[in-house]
Amino acid sequence: MFVWCASPAALSAAELKRRVLVLPFDNTRKNKNYNWMSDSIAQNLKDDLLKSERFEVLDVTLLRKIDPNMKFQNLDAKNASAVAARLNCEVAVVGRFSVRKDGKKEIVTFEADGVDALETQTVVVKNTEAPINAEIFDTVDKLAQSISDELAAKLRPLDAASFKRNNKLEILIRRLENPPKGFLDDLQIIGLKLNPVFDIDTFEYEVAMTYDDMKEFPKVKFEYQYWGDRKTPVVTTEKLDCKNEDCTITGHLPVLKLAASKKPDAVSYTLRFKTPDPRGPIIGRWWVTAGYPYMKSFALAGQSNPDAIEPGSKLQLDAMKGFGFLEAGIVPGRWQFLPWNVRYALTMQAGYGQGEMAQYLPDNPTKVKIQLLTIGGGVRLDRLFQLGRVYSLAPYIGYTTHYQRYFRQIDTGFLQTVGFAPEAGLNQYFRLGRRSPWQLMFTLAAGSYIYSGQSLFYGRVALGVEYVIW
């Protein structure tokens, strides 16, 4: 494994070839008879650099598509670096040539510079000359080979893990080299995401919408940018009412199409909105909380609270203390039928308490520890008030029926009973992130377990989480 990791093949996997921009050679004497050399020499240099397999190579063909009026004369290291940066190139090769007469011969002199565009400095300088005949191309080949060798020696490949090219430029280069079929350069639905991410030659998209999205975006707004010649897309819709780029959703699973023209075979982009079921989810919310109950028994309205436990008597509930309380619940999303935005929920509760109660005589120093396990379920009615995107609250009333067991030890005799528990309280919610479905839930509540002729009142606080679907 060590040998494999240290091998050139393994090392090269983390390397990125530098990209070289070969610029047209400058005809310094402006001799029109030899203007053809400007691009011809650059093309030969490009071909020879490619043969070396040490670099990626681009020429100014793409730059001229970006800016047809760009000038390439009198470039120094700084200017050449700026031009190279426009095509995500890390190296630029710039040159110039001039033709002079030597008797009956015409001699061309070449000067070429290799520029490190990342450091904005010249790293290779070459000068040569040749008669203008068949030898000229051999001279250009040798020049290209020597430039390639020196650039490879002085400029190592880049670290692919740490060096990143401008992604927008990379997309532009790819599109200029391989002209797309599509006609839009960008397409967005404000606040929502396309799936897959927009690409000029991908024509089918989905836009997933949650119930929160439906509330936040009763209208959807689309934006686009053109590629190439400016066009006004032909917009057709299903279950969308559009005015310019603003669309109101009028039904389930709407569709938006943008076509290049009215021709039946015109290129078009289709966006399918995956809207949630208009009836709502089966479960709109669910929550789990845990907290502490304070318990107290009062002798009110004929209810009695014995001073001590005697055979056949009631329990001395005044001594009962709460130790823990759990609650879980769900809010159905469908089938909510109550007026004024009141909603119902189904709850399950469990609690534990214990108390030391006097036996036979109120002042008996020997106390009996009685434990309480209570489990029940019921229904709750609440009204939610949304105060901004993060905070909301809901006052509620509820009713649960509890199965309860009072016992001294879990494996000994016990008193089994049913408690009927009305409850009122206030739930407060703090959303964990503007678009998060999770909320922190804080509960303040009070209620009572009602028995025949006796009650056990409680007040409780609880903290938990709620997951919001609708």
Short mmCIF file of C-alpha atoms in Angstrom, two decimals:
data_model
loop_
_atom_site.label_atom_id
_atom_site.label_comp_id
_atom_site.label_asym_id
_atom_site.label_seq_id
_atom_site.Cartn_x
_atom_site.Cartn_y
_atom_site.Cartn_z
CA MET A 1 0.00 0.00 0.00
CA PHE A 2 2.90 2.37 0.79
CA VAL A 3 4.39 1.77 -2.64
CA TRP A 4 1.03 2.48 -4.28
CA CYS A 5 0.46 5.70 -2.30
CA ALA A 6 3.92 6.98 -3.19
CA SER A 7 3.66 6.13 -6.87
CA PRO A 8 3.38 8.94 -9.49
CA ALA A 9 -0.09 7.74 -10.49
CA ALA A 10 -1.36 8.14 -6.92
CA LEU A 11 0.28 11.54 -6.50
CA SER A 12 -1.05 12.86 -9.79
CA ALA A 13 -4.60 12.15 -8.68
CA ALA A 14 -4.31 15.18 -6.39
CA GLU A 15 -2.74 17.42 -9.04
CA LEU A 16 -4.40 19.85 -11.40
CA LYS A 17 -2.77 20.67 -14.73
CA ARG A 18 -2.18 24.36 -15.17
CA ARG A 19 -4.21 25.93 -17.94
CA VAL A 20 -2.24 27.93 -20.50
CA LEU A 21 -3.76 30.74 -22.56
CA VAL A 22 -1.89 31.20 -25.85
CA LEU A 23 -2.42 34.75 -27.10
CA PRO A 24 -2.00 35.94 -30.69
CA PHE A 25 1.51 37.12 -31.50
CA ASP A 26 1.78 40.89 -31.95
CA ASN A 27 2.90 42.04 -35.43
CA THR A 28 5.09 44.84 -34.13
CA ARG A 29 5.83 46.40 -37.53
CA LYS A 30 2.21 46.13 -38.68
CA ASN A 31 3.24 44.50 -41.97
CA LYS A 32 -0.09 43.50 -43.47
CA ASN A 33 1.52 40.81 -45.63
CA TYR A 34 2.34 38.86 -42.49
CA ASN A 35 -0.76 39.36 -40.36
CA TRP A 36 -1.55 35.69 -40.93
CA MET A 37 1.40 34.78 -38.72
CA SER A 38 -0.25 36.27 -35.63
CA ASP A 39 -2.82 33.47 -35.23
CA SER A 40 -0.89 30.81 -37.15
CA ILE A 41 2.08 30.89 -34.79
CA ALA A 42 -0.21 30.90 -31.75
CA GLN A 43 -2.07 27.87 -33.11
CA ASN A 44 1.18 25.97 -33.64
CA LEU A 45 2.25 26.82 -30.10
CA LYS A 46 -1.12 25.63 -28.79
CA ASP A 47 -0.83 22.31 -30.66
CA ASP A 48 2.69 21.65 -29.40
CA LEU A 49 1.80 22.51 -25.81
CA LEU A 50 -1.10 20.07 -26.01
CA LYS A 51 1.20 17.34 -27.30
CA SER A 52 3.33 17.73 -24.18
CA GLU A 53 0.35 16.58 -22.05
CA ARG A 54 1.66 18.79 -19.25
CA PHE A 55 -0.94 21.52 -19.56
CA GLU A 56 -4.49 22.31 -20.51
CA VAL A 57 -4.42 24.83 -23.35
CA LEU A 58 -6.87 27.50 -24.52
CA ASP A 59 -6.58 30.16 -27.14
CA VAL A 60 -8.33 33.49 -27.64
CA THR A 61 -11.18 32.02 -29.67
CA LEU A 62 -13.27 31.92 -26.49
CA LEU A 63 -12.15 35.37 -25.40
CA ARG A 64 -13.27 36.80 -28.73
CA LYS A 65 -16.69 35.28 -28.15
CA ILE A 66 -16.84 37.00 -24.77
CA ASP A 67 -15.46 40.32 -26.03
CA PRO A 68 -15.01 40.69 -29.81
CA ASN A 69 -13.28 44.07 -29.35
CA MET A 70 -10.55 42.83 -27.01
CA LYS A 71 -7.03 43.99 -27.98
CA PHE A 72 -3.91 41.83 -27.59
CA GLN A 73 -1.15 44.24 -28.52
CA ASN A 74 1.68 45.36 -26.23
CA LEU A 75 0.82 42.98 -23.42
CA ASP A 76 3.13 42.87 -20.43
CA ALA A 77 3.08 40.35 -17.56
CA LYS A 78 0.41 42.28 -15.65
CA ASN A 79 -1.93 42.76 -18.63
CA ALA A 80 -1.44 39.20 -19.84
CA SER A 81 -2.26 37.88 -16.37
CA ALA A 82 -5.52 39.87 -16.34
CA VAL A 83 -6.47 38.51 -19.76
CA ALA A 84 -5.65 34.94 -18.65
CA ALA A 85 -7.80 35.33 -15.54
CA ARG A 86 -10.83 35.94 -17.76
CA LEU A 87 -10.59 32.30 -18.85
CA ASN A 88 -9.48 30.74 -15.55
CA CYS A 89 -5.95 30.32 -16.95
CA GLU A 90 -2.95 30.21 -14.65
CA VAL A 91 -0.36 30.74 -17.40
CA ALA A 92 -0.26 33.03 -20.43
CA VAL A 93 2.06 32.82 -23.44
CA VAL A 94 2.44 36.15 -25.20
CA GLY A 95 4.72 36.94 -28.11
CA ARG A 96 5.60 39.29 -30.86
CA PHE A 97 7.29 39.04 -34.21
CA SER A 98 8.84 41.38 -36.72
CA VAL A 99 10.01 40.86 -40.29
CA ARG A 100 13.12 42.43 -41.79
CA LYS A 101 14.91 42.03 -45.07
CA ASP A 102 18.41 40.59 -45.16
CA GLY A 103 19.44 40.99 -48.77
CA LYS A 104 16.93 39.03 -50.76
CA LYS A 105 15.82 37.04 -47.74
CA GLU A 106 13.10 37.95 -45.31
CA ILE A 107 13.88 37.08 -41.73
CA VAL A 108 11.29 36.86 -38.96
CA THR A 109 12.26 37.39 -35.34
CA PHE A 110 10.17 35.80 -32.61
CA GLU A 111 9.99 36.80 -28.97
CA ALA A 112 7.88 34.78 -26.57
CA ASP A 113 7.18 35.17 -22.84
CA GLY A 114 5.66 32.61 -20.49
CA VAL A 115 3.79 34.43 -17.72
CA ASP A 116 2.76 32.97 -14.37
CA ALA A 117 -0.67 34.63 -14.16
CA LEU A 118 -1.10 33.71 -10.49
CA GLU A 119 2.07 35.57 -9.50
CA THR A 120 1.83 38.19 -12.32
CA GLN A 121 5.42 37.65 -13.42
CA THR A 122 7.32 36.42 -16.45
CA VAL A 123 9.03 33.07 -15.87
CA VAL A 124 10.13 32.14 -19.39
CA VAL A 125 11.67 34.37 -22.09
CA LYS A 126 12.55 33.04 -25.55
CA ASN A 127 14.03 34.71 -28.64
CA THR A 128 14.69 33.14 -32.02
CA GLU A 129 14.59 33.94 -35.71
CA ALA A 130 14.10 32.09 -38.97
CA PRO A 131 13.88 32.75 -42.66
CA ILE A 132 10.37 32.95 -44.02
CA ASN A 133 10.23 29.62 -45.80
CA ALA A 134 9.39 26.07 -44.88
CA GLU A 135 11.78 26.26 -41.91
CA ILE A 136 9.56 28.72 -40.09
CA PHE A 137 7.24 26.04 -38.76
CA ASP A 138 10.14 23.88 -37.56
CA THR A 139 11.37 26.95 -35.69
CA VAL A 140 7.94 27.49 -34.16
CA ASP A 141 7.81 23.80 -33.10
CA LYS A 142 11.18 24.05 -31.38
CA LEU A 143 10.11 27.31 -29.75
CA ALA A 144 6.93 25.69 -28.44
CA GLN A 145 8.85 22.67 -27.16
CA SER A 146 11.39 24.80 -25.33
CA ILE A 147 8.62 26.97 -23.81
CA SER A 148 6.75 23.85 -22.70
CA ASP A 149 9.88 22.32 -21.13
CA GLU A 150 10.78 25.47 -19.25
CA LEU A 151 7.23 26.11 -18.05
CA ALA A 152 7.00 22.52 -16.80
CA ALA A 153 10.31 22.89 -14.96
CA LYS A 154 9.43 26.20 -13.32
CA LEU A 155 5.68 25.79 -12.69
CA ARG A 156 4.58 22.66 -10.88
CA PRO A 157 0.99 21.39 -11.22
CA LEU A 158 -1.53 22.85 -8.79
CA ASP A 159 -2.93 21.11 -5.74
CA ALA A 160 -6.41 20.07 -6.82
CA ALA A 161 -7.67 19.92 -3.21
CA SER A 162 -6.82 23.52 -2.38
CA PHE A 163 -6.91 25.34 -5.73
CA LYS A 164 -10.37 26.14 -7.08
CA ARG A 165 -11.18 27.87 -10.32
CA ASN A 166 -14.06 30.30 -10.67
CA ASN A 167 -17.04 28.03 -11.24
CA LYS A 168 -19.03 30.60 -13.25
CA LEU A 169 -16.12 30.98 -15.64
CA GLU A 170 -15.80 27.20 -15.94
CA ILE A 171 -19.48 26.96 -16.88
CA LEU A 172 -19.04 29.77 -19.40
CA ILE A 173 -15.98 28.10 -20.96
CA ARG A 174 -17.79 24.79 -21.22
CA ARG A 175 -20.78 26.42 -22.88
CA LEU A 176 -18.64 28.40 -25.33
CA GLU A 177 -16.66 25.30 -26.31
CA ASN A 178 -19.81 23.18 -26.63
CA PRO A 179 -22.71 25.43 -27.66
CA PRO A 180 -25.81 24.37 -25.68
CA LYS A 181 -29.25 23.57 -27.02
CA GLY A 182 -30.95 25.58 -24.31
CA PHE A 183 -31.61 29.31 -24.45
CA LEU A 184 -31.53 30.30 -20.76
CA ASP A 185 -28.33 30.98 -18.87
CA ASP A 186 -30.04 30.88 -15.47
CA LEU A 187 -33.48 30.09 -14.07
CA GLN A 188 -34.63 30.55 -10.47
CA ILE A 189 -37.77 30.34 -8.38
CA ILE A 190 -37.35 32.95 -5.66
CA GLY A 191 -37.08 31.33 -2.22
CA LEU A 192 -37.33 27.78 -3.58
CA LYS A 193 -34.91 25.28 -5.13
CA LEU A 194 -34.85 23.54 -8.48
CA ASN A 195 -34.14 19.83 -8.53
CA PRO A 196 -31.77 19.15 -10.19
CA VAL A 197 -29.79 22.39 -9.98
CA PHE A 198 -30.31 24.46 -13.13
CA ASP A 199 -28.23 23.55 -16.16
CA ILE A 200 -28.71 25.09 -19.57
CA ASP A 201 -29.26 21.71 -21.24
CA THR A 202 -31.51 20.20 -18.56
CA PHE A 203 -35.12 20.84 -19.46
CA GLU A 204 -37.17 19.09 -16.74
CA TYR A 205 -37.19 20.27 -13.11
CA GLU A 206 -39.11 19.72 -9.90
CA VAL A 207 -39.76 22.36 -7.26
CA ALA A 208 -40.66 20.77 -3.93
CA MET A 209 -42.95 22.85 -1.70
CA THR A 210 -43.84 22.26 1.93
CA TYR A 211 -46.91 23.54 3.77
CA ASP A 212 -44.71 26.31 5.17
CA ASP A 213 -43.70 27.23 1.62
CA MET A 214 -47.34 27.40 0.58
CA LYS A 215 -47.99 29.92 3.38
CA GLU A 216 -44.85 31.94 2.67
CA PHE A 217 -45.18 31.93 -1.11
CA PRO A 218 -48.85 32.18 -2.07
CA LYS A 219 -47.33 33.62 -5.25
CA VAL A 220 -44.21 32.20 -6.83
CA LYS A 221 -41.84 34.43 -8.74
CA PHE A 222 -39.49 33.14 -11.41
CA GLU A 223 -36.40 34.89 -12.80
CA TYR A 224 -34.25 33.99 -15.79
CA GLN A 225 -31.27 35.19 -17.78
CA TYR A 226 -30.75 34.65 -21.47
CA TRP A 227 -28.00 32.74 -23.19
CA GLY A 228 -26.98 34.12 -26.57
CA ASP A 229 -29.54 36.18 -28.43
CA ARG A 230 -32.15 37.74 -26.18
CA LYS A 231 -35.51 35.99 -26.41
CA THR A 232 -38.86 36.49 -24.75
CA PRO A 233 -39.92 33.01 -23.60
CA VAL A 234 -43.39 31.77 -24.40
CA VAL A 235 -44.96 31.00 -21.02
CA THR A 236 -47.63 28.31 -20.64
CA THR A 237 -49.02 27.10 -17.34
CA GLU A 238 -51.22 24.53 -15.65
CA LYS A 239 -52.91 25.48 -12.36
CA LEU A 240 -50.94 28.72 -12.27
CA ASP A 241 -52.23 32.22 -12.95
CA CYS A 242 -49.22 34.26 -14.13
CA LYS A 243 -48.83 37.97 -14.63
CA ASN A 244 -45.38 38.66 -16.02
CA GLU A 245 -43.03 36.69 -13.71
CA ASP A 246 -45.46 36.48 -10.75
CA CYS A 247 -47.65 33.38 -10.57
CA THR A 248 -50.49 32.50 -8.20
CA ILE A 249 -50.95 28.81 -7.49
CA THR A 250 -54.53 27.83 -8.27
CA GLY A 251 -54.42 24.05 -7.90
CA HIS A 252 -52.49 20.96 -6.87
CA LEU A 253 -49.27 20.07 -8.75
CA PRO A 254 -49.02 23.12 -11.04
CA VAL A 255 -46.69 23.23 -14.06
CA LEU A 256 -44.76 26.12 -15.61
CA LYS A 257 -43.23 25.93 -19.11
CA LEU A 258 -40.87 28.41 -20.78
CA ALA A 259 -40.44 27.80 -24.50
CA ALA A 260 -38.07 29.47 -26.96
CA SER A 261 -40.91 30.07 -29.43
CA LYS A 262 -44.45 29.04 -30.30
CA LYS A 263 -43.26 26.25 -32.60
CA PRO A 264 -44.44 22.80 -31.48
CA ASP A 265 -40.86 21.46 -31.42
CA ALA A 266 -39.34 24.54 -29.70
CA VAL A 267 -36.90 23.94 -26.88
CA SER A 268 -38.68 24.45 -23.55
CA TYR A 269 -37.98 24.26 -19.83
CA THR A 270 -40.63 22.53 -17.69
CA LEU A 271 -40.97 23.16 -13.95
CA ARG A 272 -43.27 20.86 -12.01
CA PHE A 273 -44.25 22.14 -8.57
CA LYS A 274 -44.62 19.31 -6.04
CA THR A 275 -47.20 20.96 -3.79
CA PRO A 276 -48.36 19.14 -0.64
CA ASP A 277 -51.77 17.51 -0.38
CA PRO A 278 -54.36 20.33 -0.11
CA ARG A 279 -56.28 18.31 2.47
CA GLY A 280 -53.28 18.58 4.78
CA PRO A 281 -51.10 15.79 6.15
CA ILE A 282 -52.59 13.00 8.22
CA ILE A 283 -50.47 14.23 11.14
CA GLY A 284 -49.83 17.98 11.15
CA ARG A 285 -47.61 18.15 14.25
CA TRP A 286 -46.27 15.90 16.93
CA TRP A 287 -44.48 16.67 20.18
CA VAL A 288 -42.78 15.15 23.19
CA THR A 289 -42.21 16.99 26.49
CA ALA A 290 -40.90 16.13 29.95
CA GLY A 291 -41.27 18.14 33.13
CA TYR A 292 -41.99 18.43 36.81
CA PRO A 293 -45.45 18.43 38.47
CA TYR A 294 -46.23 20.08 41.80
CA MET A 295 -49.09 18.18 43.51
CA LYS A 296 -51.50 19.36 46.23
CA SER A 297 -54.83 18.18 47.60
CA PHE A 298 -57.48 20.62 48.81
CA ALA A 299 -60.65 20.01 50.81
CA LEU A 300 -63.12 21.91 48.63
CA ALA A 301 -66.82 21.55 47.77
CA GLY A 302 -67.36 18.59 50.03
CA GLN A 303 -64.16 16.86 49.10
CA SER A 304 -62.24 15.56 52.05
CA ASN A 305 -58.60 14.93 52.72
CA PRO A 306 -58.05 12.51 55.66
CA ASP A 307 -55.40 13.31 58.25
CA ALA A 308 -54.18 9.72 58.36
CA ILE A 309 -54.68 6.43 56.55
CA GLU A 310 -57.04 4.08 58.32
CA PRO A 311 -58.38 0.74 57.13
CA GLY A 312 -61.03 1.40 54.55
CA SER A 313 -60.32 5.13 54.43
CA LYS A 314 -59.16 7.29 51.54
CA LEU A 315 -55.50 8.08 50.90
CA GLN A 316 -53.95 11.17 52.47
CA LEU A 317 -53.33 12.78 49.09
CA ASP A 318 -52.16 16.05 50.64
CA ALA A 319 -48.78 14.37 51.24
CA MET A 320 -48.33 13.39 47.56
CA LYS A 321 -45.48 15.07 45.67
CA GLY A 322 -44.77 14.89 41.96
CA PHE A 323 -41.43 13.69 40.62
CA GLY A 324 -41.80 13.52 36.84
CA PHE A 325 -44.27 14.04 34.02
CA LEU A 326 -44.10 12.99 30.36
CA GLU A 327 -46.39 13.99 27.52
CA ALA A 328 -46.63 13.13 23.86
CA GLY A 329 -49.21 14.29 21.37
CA ILE A 330 -50.26 14.65 17.79
CA VAL A 331 -52.27 17.27 15.94
CA PRO A 332 -54.13 15.72 13.01
CA GLY A 333 -53.60 17.69 9.84
CA ARG A 334 -56.80 16.60 8.14
CA TRP A 335 -60.25 16.46 9.64
CA GLN A 336 -59.83 19.67 11.62
CA PHE A 337 -63.39 20.99 11.68
CA LEU A 338 -63.64 23.46 14.59
CA PRO A 339 -64.35 27.17 13.97
CA TRP A 340 -62.17 30.21 14.75
CA ASN A 341 -58.97 28.27 13.98
CA VAL A 342 -59.41 26.16 17.09
CA ARG A 343 -57.81 22.77 16.55
CA TYR A 344 -57.92 19.51 18.45
CA ALA A 345 -55.04 17.24 19.39
CA LEU A 346 -54.70 13.76 20.88
CA THR A 347 -52.46 13.45 23.91
CA MET A 348 -50.85 10.74 26.00
CA GLN A 349 -49.53 11.51 29.49
CA ALA A 350 -47.58 9.65 32.13
CA GLY A 351 -46.52 10.76 35.59
CA TYR A 352 -44.89 9.57 38.76
CA GLY A 353 -45.25 10.81 42.34
CA GLN A 354 -44.80 9.68 45.91
CA GLY A 355 -45.70 10.81 49.39
CA GLU A 356 -45.14 9.85 53.04
CA MET A 357 -48.51 9.44 54.72
CA ALA A 358 -49.41 9.00 58.41
CA GLN A 359 -51.01 5.71 59.32
CA TYR A 360 -53.86 5.43 61.89
CA LEU A 361 -53.01 8.69 63.70
CA PRO A 362 -52.09 12.12 62.24
CA ASP A 363 -49.13 12.47 64.59
CA ASN A 364 -47.82 8.94 64.05
CA PRO A 365 -44.07 9.38 63.49
CA THR A 366 -43.96 6.26 61.34
CA LYS A 367 -44.88 7.19 57.81
CA VAL A 368 -45.92 4.99 54.91
CA LYS A 369 -44.35 5.79 51.56
CA ILE A 370 -47.05 5.60 48.88
CA GLN A 371 -46.07 5.81 45.22
CA LEU A 372 -48.22 6.83 42.26
CA LEU A 373 -47.91 5.77 38.64
CA THR A 374 -50.40 7.41 36.31
CA ILE A 375 -50.85 6.85 32.58
CA GLY A 376 -53.61 8.24 30.41
CA GLY A 377 -54.76 9.83 27.22
CA GLY A 378 -57.28 12.30 25.99
CA VAL A 379 -58.06 15.28 23.82
CA ARG A 380 -56.93 18.91 23.80
CA LEU A 381 -58.34 22.06 22.21
CA ASP A 382 -56.04 24.99 21.51
CA ARG A 383 -55.77 28.14 19.45
CA LEU A 384 -52.39 28.96 17.94
CA PHE A 385 -51.18 32.57 17.73
CA GLN A 386 -48.17 33.10 15.48
CA LEU A 387 -46.05 36.08 16.52
CA GLY A 388 -43.41 36.37 13.80
CA ARG A 389 -41.48 33.52 12.24
CA VAL A 390 -39.80 32.29 15.42
CA TYR A 391 -42.20 32.64 18.36
CA SER A 392 -45.78 31.43 18.78
CA LEU A 393 -48.08 30.49 21.65
CA ALA A 394 -51.26 28.50 22.15
CA PRO A 395 -53.58 28.59 25.20
CA TYR A 396 -55.42 25.30 25.59
CA ILE A 397 -57.90 23.26 27.58
CA GLY A 398 -57.77 19.49 27.69
CA TYR A 399 -59.25 16.42 29.22
CA THR A 400 -57.57 13.08 29.89
CA THR A 401 -58.58 9.86 31.57
CA HIS A 402 -55.80 8.25 33.60
CA TYR A 403 -55.30 4.72 34.77
CA GLN A 404 -53.58 5.06 38.15
CA ARG A 405 -51.90 2.73 40.56
CA TYR A 406 -51.05 3.68 44.16
CA PHE A 407 -48.64 1.20 45.77
CA ARG A 408 -46.09 0.80 48.53
CA GLN A 409 -43.82 -1.46 46.51
CA ILE A 410 -44.18 -2.31 42.86
CA ASP A 411 -44.42 -6.04 43.58
CA THR A 412 -46.89 -5.84 46.50
CA GLY A 413 -50.51 -4.91 46.88
CA PHE A 414 -51.82 -1.75 45.28
CA LEU A 415 -54.83 0.47 44.83
CA GLN A 416 -55.98 0.68 41.25
CA THR A 417 -58.23 3.55 40.22
CA VAL A 418 -59.22 5.90 37.42
CA GLY A 419 -58.61 9.63 37.55
CA PHE A 420 -60.49 12.11 35.42
CA ALA A 421 -58.20 15.04 34.69
CA PRO A 422 -59.32 18.37 33.21
CA GLU A 423 -56.36 20.63 32.42
CA ALA A 424 -55.70 24.16 31.18
CA GLY A 425 -52.41 25.65 30.13
CA LEU A 426 -50.26 27.61 27.77
CA ASN A 427 -47.76 26.24 25.26
CA GLN A 428 -45.01 28.46 23.90
CA TYR A 429 -42.97 27.60 20.81
CA PHE A 430 -39.55 28.80 19.68
CA ARG A 431 -38.61 27.70 16.17
CA LEU A 432 -35.06 26.35 15.84
CA GLY A 433 -34.23 28.16 12.61
CA ARG A 434 -36.37 30.25 10.31
CA ARG A 435 -37.29 27.35 8.03
CA SER A 436 -36.71 24.50 10.47
CA PRO A 437 -39.61 22.11 11.18
CA TRP A 438 -38.35 21.71 14.76
CA GLN A 439 -39.57 23.90 17.61
CA LEU A 440 -38.61 24.15 21.26
CA MET A 441 -41.80 23.73 23.29
CA PHE A 442 -42.36 25.16 26.80
CA THR A 443 -45.53 24.26 28.74
CA LEU A 444 -47.19 25.83 31.78
CA ALA A 445 -50.29 23.91 32.89
CA ALA A 446 -52.58 23.16 35.80
CA GLY A 447 -55.12 20.40 36.29
CA SER A 448 -56.66 17.95 38.71
CA TYR A 449 -57.19 14.21 39.05
CA ILE A 450 -60.80 13.98 40.19
CA TYR A 451 -61.95 10.97 42.24
CA SER A 452 -65.13 10.24 44.13
CA GLY A 453 -65.19 12.88 46.87
CA GLN A 454 -61.50 13.76 46.53
CA SER A 455 -59.13 15.54 44.13
CA LEU A 456 -55.39 15.77 43.56
CA PHE A 457 -54.50 19.11 41.99
CA TYR A 458 -51.26 19.71 40.13
CA GLY A 459 -49.36 22.41 38.35
CA ARG A 460 -46.61 21.47 35.97
CA VAL A 461 -43.87 22.89 33.78
CA ALA A 462 -42.42 20.96 30.86
CA LEU A 463 -39.85 21.37 28.13
CA GLY A 464 -39.67 19.44 24.87
CA VAL A 465 -39.68 19.56 21.10
CA GLU A 466 -42.37 19.75 18.48
CA TYR A 467 -42.06 18.75 14.83
CA VAL A 468 -44.21 20.87 12.53
CA ILE A 469 -45.44 19.50 9.22
CA TRP A 470 -48.37 21.87 8.76
#
